[in-house]
């Protein structure tokens, strides 16, 4: 190896590649090594670094670059495929190996390699609804639902939905926006030869079944295309091509580096040992990568032969999706150590190049284009923006949305400002994807925001199983879900032992205020317990019509107010003689109740996750007033009021431990009496339909006012005032695995003056949970003074 490198250096003293002009995609680009003629004797050879694909294993490339920097080896050209294009592309923009290491370690890779929105980008209602469904399938046109029954040539409902299943799991917008935020100054249509280090990356056109090399264009789009693993990432459409991962045909593009004029090629290859030791297949990407390596094997063998210094990090023990901090650090070290094994050859190369360095500085094509500025990182820097162009909406909506973002209110904007603007776009509920570019070579930049509405309608499916209700399914069809304003329709059905059906029509105004009209039917079988004894079984039929106005806030708060018309029918042994039933809850067989009420809801949620949050809090409060008009029941009720509260605050106690404080409260009080005493309250009964119910792990399971309580699996009737403080200590023992200690206490009384008069009820629990793709899977053991020991099992999202 030493002799070959020295021979190359000697030849470089007497031969100079003469640039030739060739057409690439209709544009003239530099192509080197077409011919050779005599050149100035002392110009040093050009050094290229070639980085292969390999998913998370590409972190090893950073270790290789780190060692090359320590030796002082100048790099003139970087060529990469897939993850190699990401690492190499950012390196070519001026990021050092240490900076790349910090950037990679700081990212949430589970978020980046998905199309998930950050939870902070969603409205309150979207957070609540989105954490109920296992599968969501968008579809284009509502017309085919009706036309399908009228015209046999039209698609059926099933075909309409299944025909819109995407061809890949991930569109890749989160990665695209990351690449954009790191490459300011080199976006829009740019020549990659103008980078601090010349750069190229490889993709494959699925239409032409041939390799495509990016030497110019949109930087973020180029590397996004280069790493578009088939079936996982959607292809990138560009100039009539469908571009996917370059590893399909050229995973180790040494030949591209040679074409760009490289005299010496240092290659970091992540699959070299596959021919000796089979790599385990742990997931879809591993399987696709295995097929890709077979397709490009002939070119791969030739490129391996053509490399001058081949570095092969030991990465076989890691999977393509091993983006955990521990794995990334180990992969970086593996790359560094693999480069060290080539220490002798690399030190000889570095020493020879240093001898030419002083002379080489006379030439403009030195070790780096030091005159080219480093790319701007919006996470650490801010820039001035001259104007903003919004694509995907009409001009009036674009102007209104830009005012909402306040991007042009300040002289400079940073990454956090753009992220908040993207949150604003998502919180309208109208856009599926949001991307942006900052065009121009220097400040002030021209910002282009692309709003992609996606398909307007959506079919949602949820499934869960628990030890209390067995299996349940949730079906939902939403029409015009992603419409900025106008009419929307939502149909929901819960199929279970306790089913419900809901229809809601809405109209959203341009200012995002929303008017709703909804109808709900619900049937519940409720077992009422007196301590550990089954005291009664109630069958409740509930129907509700509701008119409301909702603030579609672009922040986290939602305010909802309106009027309700309710019907209850109760069937069961509801004799008031039961000792467990307070005498102000009046019960008779076959009672029917009709109510009209006014209500107001206040909701807030800034937790980072709906299940297993690590920080943030949530708050829900509802107040309802029931006047005596339009009220019909067996007893002469006076007007009454009800109140519900659900508050949670998550306090992180380190990286793996969280303390969760919770408070639940419920009250149903006749309006004409004082909360402080029972004076004159003999005839002021609270309807049984609004009695306080406590039990289970899910609020509102059987009745809207039901409050959860660890230690009680079913329902227990409590007094008029109910307050339940609770604290959980949750430990993340491994990725997606959790152990939780739970403790709660229930205090119930008729009036607040008696609130602490009697001892309340207590309960404790110990649970194991796994955050699976099916939703949370949990097994809880609990104990309470009401029902002693118990077990609860759940699989799936709550609904």
Short mmCIF file of C-alpha atoms in Angstrom, two decimals, residues 7 28 39 103-104 116 125 214 242 278 319 339 345 348 581 592 619 649 658 671 693 730 740-741 763:
data_model
loop_
_atom_site.label_atom_id
_atom_site.label_comp_id
_atom_site.label_asym_id
_atom_site.label_seq_id
_atom_site.Cartn_x
_atom_site.Cartn_y
_atom_site.Cartn_z
CA UNK A 7 3.83 5.98 -6.86
CA UNK A 28 -22.20 22.00 -18.58
CA UNK A 39 1.28 20.18 -15.76
CA UNK A 103 -25.19 17.24 15.50
CA UNK A 104 -25.90 13.54 15.09
CA UNK A 116 -44.52 12.28 12.73
CA UNK A 125 -58.07 18.26 19.54
CA UNK A 214 -26.01 15.13 -8.28
CA UNK A 242 -38.23 9.00 -9.52
CA UNK A 278 -23.64 -12.58 6.83
CA UNK A 319 -28.58 -2.59 12.72
CA UNK A 339 -8.96 4.40 10.36
CA UNK A 345 -0.49 4.38 4.98
CA UNK A 348 2.82 8.48 4.85
CA UNK A 581 -76.17 5.17 47.67
CA UNK A 592 -85.85 8.62 31.98
CA UNK A 619 -55.25 20.59 31.96
CA UNK A 649 -47.78 17.78 35.44
CA UNK A 658 -40.19 11.12 35.65
CA UNK A 671 -77.63 25.41 42.41
CA UNK A 693 -68.32 7.69 39.90
CA UNK A 730 -42.03 6.16 36.25
CA UNK A 740 -44.37 2.71 37.25
CA UNK A 741 -45.16 3.08 40.95
CA UNK A 763 -54.88 2.84 46.52
#
